[in-house]
C-alpha positions as semicolon CSV with decimal commas, in nm:
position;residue;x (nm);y (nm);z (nm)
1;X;0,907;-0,532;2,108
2;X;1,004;-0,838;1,871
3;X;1,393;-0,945;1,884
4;X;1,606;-0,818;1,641
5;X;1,649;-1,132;1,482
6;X;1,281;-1,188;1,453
7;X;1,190;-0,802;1,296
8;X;1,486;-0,845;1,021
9;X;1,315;-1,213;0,963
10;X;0,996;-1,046;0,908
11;X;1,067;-0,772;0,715
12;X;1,246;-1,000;0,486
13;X;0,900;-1,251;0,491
14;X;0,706;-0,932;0,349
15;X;0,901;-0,865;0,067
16;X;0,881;-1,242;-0,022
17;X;0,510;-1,253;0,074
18;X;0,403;-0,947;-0,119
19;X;0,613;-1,043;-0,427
20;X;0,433;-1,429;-0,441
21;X;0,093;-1,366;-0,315
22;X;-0,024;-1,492;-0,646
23;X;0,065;-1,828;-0,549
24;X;-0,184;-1,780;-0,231
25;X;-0,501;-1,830;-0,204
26;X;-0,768;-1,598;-0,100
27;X;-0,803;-1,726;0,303
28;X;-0,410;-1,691;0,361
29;X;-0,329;-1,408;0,164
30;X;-0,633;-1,219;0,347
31;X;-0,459;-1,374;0,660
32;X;-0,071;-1,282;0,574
33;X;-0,178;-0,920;0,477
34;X;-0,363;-0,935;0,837
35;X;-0,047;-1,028;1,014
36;X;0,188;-0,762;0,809
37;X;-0,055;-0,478;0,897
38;X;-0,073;-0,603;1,272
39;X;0,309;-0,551;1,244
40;X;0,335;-0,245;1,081
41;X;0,058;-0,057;1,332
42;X;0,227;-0,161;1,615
43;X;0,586;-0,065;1,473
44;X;0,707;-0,431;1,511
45;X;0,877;-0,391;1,164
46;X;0,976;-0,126;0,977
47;X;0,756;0,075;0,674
48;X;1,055;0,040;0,499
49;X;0,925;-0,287;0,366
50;X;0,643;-0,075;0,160
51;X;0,938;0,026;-0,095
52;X;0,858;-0,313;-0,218
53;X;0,554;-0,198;-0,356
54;X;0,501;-0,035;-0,677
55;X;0,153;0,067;-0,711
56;X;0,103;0,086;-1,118
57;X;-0,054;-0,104;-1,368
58;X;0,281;-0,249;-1,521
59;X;0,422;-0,338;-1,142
60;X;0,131;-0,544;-1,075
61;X;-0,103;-0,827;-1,076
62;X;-0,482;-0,871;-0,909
63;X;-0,334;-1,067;-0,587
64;X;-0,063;-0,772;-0,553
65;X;-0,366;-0,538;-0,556
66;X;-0,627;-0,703;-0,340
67;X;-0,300;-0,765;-0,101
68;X;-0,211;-0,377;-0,077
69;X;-0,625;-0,348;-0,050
70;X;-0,619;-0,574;0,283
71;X;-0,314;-0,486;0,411
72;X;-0,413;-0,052;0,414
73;X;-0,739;-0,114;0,493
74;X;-0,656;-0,266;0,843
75;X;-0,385;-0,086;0,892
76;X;-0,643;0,203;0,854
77;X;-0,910;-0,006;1,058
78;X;-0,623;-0,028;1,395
79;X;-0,481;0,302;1,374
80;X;-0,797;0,495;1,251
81;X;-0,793;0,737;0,978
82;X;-0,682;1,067;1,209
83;X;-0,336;0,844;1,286
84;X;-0,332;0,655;0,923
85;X;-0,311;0,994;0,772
86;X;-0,094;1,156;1,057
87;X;0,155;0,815;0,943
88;X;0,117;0,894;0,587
89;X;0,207;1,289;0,663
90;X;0,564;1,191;0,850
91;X;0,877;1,329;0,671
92;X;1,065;1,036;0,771
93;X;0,868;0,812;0,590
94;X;0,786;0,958;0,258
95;X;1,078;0,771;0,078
96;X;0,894;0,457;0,160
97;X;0,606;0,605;0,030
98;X;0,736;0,643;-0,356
99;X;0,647;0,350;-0,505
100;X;0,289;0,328;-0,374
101;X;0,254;0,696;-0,454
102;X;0,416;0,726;-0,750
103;X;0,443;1,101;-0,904
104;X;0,736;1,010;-1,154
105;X;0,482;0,967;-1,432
106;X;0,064;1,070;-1,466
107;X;-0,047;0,732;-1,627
108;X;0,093;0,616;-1,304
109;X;-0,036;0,874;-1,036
110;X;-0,368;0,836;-1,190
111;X;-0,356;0,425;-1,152
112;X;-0,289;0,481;-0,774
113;X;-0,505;0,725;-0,727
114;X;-0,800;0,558;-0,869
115;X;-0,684;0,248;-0,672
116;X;-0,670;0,383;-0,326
117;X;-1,024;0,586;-0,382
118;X;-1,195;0,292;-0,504
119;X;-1,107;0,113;-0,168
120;X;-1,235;0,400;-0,034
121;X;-0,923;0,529;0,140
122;X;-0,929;0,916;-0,033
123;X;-0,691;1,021;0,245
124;X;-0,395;0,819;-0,017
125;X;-0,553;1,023;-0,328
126;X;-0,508;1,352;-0,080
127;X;-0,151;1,316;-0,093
128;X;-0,127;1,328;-0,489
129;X;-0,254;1,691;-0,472
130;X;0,034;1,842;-0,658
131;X;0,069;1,599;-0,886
132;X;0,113;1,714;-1,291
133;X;-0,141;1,460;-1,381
134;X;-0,455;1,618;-1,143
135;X;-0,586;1,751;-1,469
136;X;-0,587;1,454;-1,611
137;X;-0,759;1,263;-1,331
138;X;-1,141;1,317;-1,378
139;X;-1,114;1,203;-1,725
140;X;-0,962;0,889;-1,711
141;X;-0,995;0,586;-1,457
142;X;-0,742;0,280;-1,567
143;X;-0,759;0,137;-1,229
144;X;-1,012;-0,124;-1,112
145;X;-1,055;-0,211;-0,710
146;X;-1,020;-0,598;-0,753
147;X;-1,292;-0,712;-0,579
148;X;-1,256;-0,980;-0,291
């Protein structure tokens, strides 16, 4: 378990990382998105730092993306699906959840959905099920998967 000091430091480095990973380059923002999902699988810092993210086509930019691409997909890859879902399921964390599954407005439940199924983790799209926009979903795709 990380000092005090050291989680608060952390937690406060994501929020900085994720809101200037345009200024990275591909190698170290691959590697800082490695080293925040290391911490969040093992607990070392809080998922609180995920209300940082807004996942919508106005809230962000192709480095934010491809960021929130690495980061859940090794989260996903350490705790394996079963857990990674199990994590996504607990009540305690759905506040933290808002802004990356946003259900406040269709245009932007259908941009996360199509995000997190085009990095092929469905089990984020599951969670959207009673959205108002799921009738709207097979018709239109605004998100793209931003590549890397």
């Amino acid at each position: 378990m990380l000092n005090k000091i050291y989680v608060e430091k952390f937690e406060e480095m994501f929020m900085t990382q994720y809101e200037t990973c345009h200024r990275l380059d591909a190698t170290k923002r691959r590697n800082v998105s490695k080293l925040f999902a290391h911490l969040l699988h093992t607990d070392a810092i809080s998922w609180s730092v995920l209300q940082v993210i807004k996942m919508n086509e106005d809230d962000t930019t192709s480095s934010s993306r491809i960021f929130v691409k690495q980061l859940f997909l090794e989260i996903a890859e350490y705790k394996g699906l079963p857990k990674f879902n199990e994590r996504l399921k607990d009540e305690t964390l759905q506040g933290y959840f808002e802004g990356i599954m946003p259900k406040d407005h269709p245009k932007k439940t259908r941009f996360a959905i199509n995000f997190f199924t085009s990095i092929g983790l469905v089990v984020f799209a599951h969670h959207f099920g009673s959205s108002s926009a799921d009738s709207d979903i097979a018709t239109d795709s605004d998100s793209s998967s931003d590549s890397e």
